[in-house]
Each structure stands twice: as structure tokens, then as C-alpha cells.
Short mmCIF file of C-alpha atoms in Angstrom, two decimals:
data_model
loop_
_atom_site.label_atom_id
_atom_site.label_comp_id
_atom_site.label_asym_id
_atom_site.label_seq_id
_atom_site.Cartn_x
_atom_site.Cartn_y
_atom_site.Cartn_z
CA MET A 1 137.77 50.35 45.40
CA ALA A 2 141.47 50.24 44.75
CA GLY A 3 143.74 47.71 46.48
CA LEU A 4 147.31 47.02 46.59
CA ASP A 5 147.31 43.86 44.40
CA THR A 6 149.19 44.98 41.67
CA PHE A 7 151.82 46.82 43.49
CA ALA A 8 152.27 44.11 46.23
CA GLU A 9 152.95 41.43 43.37
CA VAL A 10 156.12 43.08 42.54
CA LEU A 11 157.40 43.36 46.17
CA ASP A 12 159.91 40.75 47.38
CA HIS A 13 160.40 41.84 50.96
CA GLN A 14 162.06 40.39 53.54
CA MET A 15 160.74 37.59 55.92
CA TYR A 16 161.55 37.64 59.67
CA VAL A 17 160.44 35.29 62.58
CA VAL A 18 159.10 37.25 65.37
CA THR A 19 158.96 35.63 68.99
CA THR A 20 157.44 36.58 71.86
CA ARG A 21 156.36 35.64 75.73
CA ALA A 22 153.81 36.67 78.13
CA GLY A 23 153.59 34.59 81.64
CA ASP A 24 154.01 31.06 80.57
CA GLU A 25 153.21 31.37 76.92
CA ARG A 26 155.56 31.37 74.14
CA ALA A 27 154.83 31.96 70.64
CA GLY A 28 156.30 32.77 67.25
CA CYS A 29 155.30 33.32 63.31
CA LEU A 30 157.00 34.04 60.25
CA VAL A 31 156.10 37.98 59.29
CA GLY A 32 156.38 39.87 56.17
CA PHE A 33 155.09 43.11 57.42
CA ALA A 34 158.04 44.70 59.25
CA SER A 35 160.39 47.59 58.95
CA GLN A 36 162.78 49.83 60.81
CA CYS A 37 160.84 53.33 60.78
CA SER A 38 163.03 55.41 62.48
CA ILE A 39 166.98 56.03 62.68
CA ASP A 40 166.83 58.36 65.76
CA PRO A 41 165.89 56.77 68.07
CA PRO A 42 166.12 53.55 66.40
CA LEU A 43 162.54 52.09 66.08
CA PHE A 44 161.11 48.98 64.43
CA MET A 45 157.46 48.29 63.42
CA VAL A 46 156.13 44.50 63.06
CA TRP A 47 152.64 43.68 62.17
CA LEU A 48 150.88 40.82 63.43
CA SER A 49 147.91 39.18 62.35
CA LEU A 50 144.81 39.31 64.38
CA ALA A 51 144.28 35.65 63.46
CA ASN A 52 147.58 34.76 64.64
CA ARG A 53 148.41 33.01 68.14
CA THR A 54 151.59 35.17 68.25
CA TYR A 55 149.37 38.08 67.90
CA ARG A 56 147.30 37.07 70.83
CA VAL A 57 150.36 36.11 73.08
CA ALA A 58 152.16 39.44 72.17
CA HIS A 59 149.09 41.40 73.07
CA GLY A 60 150.17 40.83 76.91
CA ALA A 61 153.83 40.79 76.21
CA SER A 62 156.46 43.49 77.07
CA HIS A 63 159.04 42.50 74.34
CA LEU A 64 159.11 40.78 70.97
CA ALA A 65 162.18 39.59 69.42
CA VAL A 66 162.77 39.48 65.65
CA HIS A 67 165.27 37.61 63.59
CA THR A 68 166.46 37.25 60.02
CA LEU A 69 166.83 33.93 58.18
CA ARG A 70 168.99 32.80 55.34
CA PRO A 71 167.31 31.20 52.45
CA GLU A 72 168.39 27.99 53.35
CA GLN A 73 166.56 28.07 56.63
CA ARG A 74 163.29 27.36 54.62
CA ALA A 75 162.56 24.54 57.57
CA THR A 76 162.63 27.31 60.09
CA ALA A 77 160.42 29.49 57.87
CA GLU A 78 158.18 26.27 57.50
CA LEU A 79 158.02 25.83 61.25
CA PHE A 80 156.97 29.33 62.35
CA GLY A 81 154.92 30.26 59.14
CA GLY A 82 153.18 26.81 58.14
CA ARG A 83 152.50 25.54 61.72
CA THR A 84 150.40 26.90 64.44
CA GLY A 85 151.19 27.38 67.96
CA ASP A 86 147.73 26.19 68.68
CA ASP A 87 148.45 22.42 67.78
CA ILE A 88 152.54 22.34 68.64
CA ASP A 89 154.99 23.88 70.58
CA LYS A 90 157.34 25.15 67.88
CA PHE A 91 160.07 26.06 70.26
CA ASP A 92 160.59 22.14 71.17
CA ARG A 93 161.85 21.66 67.67
CA VAL A 94 164.27 24.57 67.38
CA GLU A 95 167.28 25.78 69.54
CA TRP A 96 166.76 28.81 71.80
CA TRP A 97 167.45 30.50 74.66
CA PRO A 98 165.46 33.32 76.87
CA GLY A 99 166.75 36.94 75.77
CA GLU A 100 165.31 40.01 77.31
CA GLY A 101 162.13 39.91 78.97
CA GLY A 102 162.25 35.92 78.68
CA VAL A 103 161.41 36.42 75.01
CA PRO A 104 162.76 33.27 72.98
CA VAL A 105 165.58 34.16 70.88
CA LEU A 106 166.61 31.56 68.04
CA SER A 107 169.94 30.18 68.40
CA ASP A 108 170.51 29.77 64.57
CA CYS A 109 169.58 32.87 62.51
CA CYS A 110 171.93 35.65 60.83
CA ALA A 111 170.90 38.35 63.07
CA TRP A 112 168.17 39.02 65.90
CA PHE A 113 167.13 41.85 68.31
CA VAL A 114 164.86 42.12 71.32
CA GLY A 115 162.47 45.40 71.15
CA ARG A 116 160.59 46.52 74.51
CA VAL A 117 156.90 47.21 72.88
CA LEU A 118 156.34 51.09 73.07
CA GLU A 119 152.84 51.10 71.21
CA ARG A 120 150.60 48.98 69.55
CA VAL A 121 148.78 50.48 66.40
CA ASP A 122 145.62 49.08 64.72
CA GLY A 123 146.18 48.53 61.21
CA GLY A 124 142.92 46.76 59.92
CA ASP A 125 143.43 42.99 60.26
CA HIS A 126 146.77 43.27 61.62
CA VAL A 127 148.29 45.48 64.65
CA GLY A 128 151.40 47.03 64.63
CA PHE A 129 153.86 46.61 67.58
CA LEU A 130 156.29 49.67 67.61
CA LEU A 131 159.45 48.04 68.95
CA ALA A 132 162.61 50.13 70.68
CA PRO A 133 165.47 47.79 70.91
CA VAL A 134 167.21 46.62 73.99
CA ALA A 135 169.23 43.84 73.07
CA GLU A 136 170.69 42.47 69.52
CA SER A 137 172.93 40.01 67.85
CA PRO A 138 176.59 40.35 67.51
CA SER A 139 177.52 41.80 64.22
CA GLY A 140 178.56 39.30 61.57
CA PRO A 141 181.79 39.32 59.22
CA VAL A 142 179.44 39.67 56.07
CA ARG A 143 175.93 40.34 55.20
CA PRO A 144 174.50 37.09 54.28
CA PRO A 145 171.44 36.87 51.70
CA LEU A 146 168.32 36.75 53.55
CA LEU A 147 165.03 34.88 53.26
CA ARG A 148 162.75 36.89 51.42
CA LEU A 149 158.84 36.34 50.06
CA GLY A 150 160.04 34.57 46.81
CA ASP A 151 161.84 31.90 48.97
CA VAL A 152 158.31 30.99 50.77
CA VAL A 153 155.44 32.40 48.84
CA ASP A 154 154.11 28.52 48.10
CA LEU A 155 154.11 28.24 52.00
CA SER A 156 150.67 27.12 53.44
CA PRO A 157 149.89 29.31 56.33
CA GLY A 158 149.03 27.90 59.72
CA HIS A 159 146.43 30.62 60.20
CA PRO A 160 144.83 32.47 57.46
CA ALA A 161 145.92 36.04 57.39
#
């Protein structure tokens, strides 16, 4: 059976921190499977692993926040990618504020948006969350370099993918 290993090995896609809230539960994780998928209307798809606590919380959430990070924010990437919310409260370790729908928005990131969940799509071991933006960060003066897969490829995940 054919796979994507050879193709995926050459990719160095952008990494995101995705946060959410359902009821009193907050969650967030590092995500590499995400992309804008429509211009008009503007839509974005984020894929969350079924093994991840963030997926379990997002399953009952109305909104998700998607954050970009700069390469020097590896510690934030390690927190959200290398630790699980099953063991710690990640939000006790970062500055954040409640965005639309109560979703945690990280204070120290280059850019972010909060999206209303329009649809959930089965994608094998991941579920896609189709998001319609309802709030976004103000635009910055320059386009900074962003955290990419190559910056965190050595990170041990808090949960298996």
C-alpha cells in the first residue's frame, strides 16, 4: 500500500497552537495539519488527533483559536506539543485572555484568529474542524519568520499522533 512518507519527509509546514474551551474545560495543542481552505468565504481547516485531549474538548466546543508562533517561541511549542493537558494545566504556564466563545487566546503570539466550528470531518486518525473566523489579531507591521515543523521535529509528543 502506498503512503506519504517520501512526500511528507520534504515538507516543512507551519506549526500552530490550537486552543479551545467547552464548559469549564480548556485545552490546547501543537498542530501541524492546518490550512486556509477557502478565500470567499474565508475558511480554515484544523486537524486534531483523536488521541489528543484537545480533540476531546474540541468535540464539544463551538470555537477554536489558531495561533502562529515565532521560532524563538519553542518553549510554548514544547508546552503545547510535548505536554498533555491530562497531566497539567498548560494555561497556568502562559499568559492568555478569553476570546470569542471563551476560547483561550495566547497573549504572546504573532497572529491569531478565533473561528466558529462549522463542521467536523472524519479524516482517519484525525478529525478536521472547519472554522469560520469571527475574531482576529490586529495586523503587524512586518511578516516575521514563523515556527515550522523543522523547528520542533525533535519534540516528543505529549500524546501519540
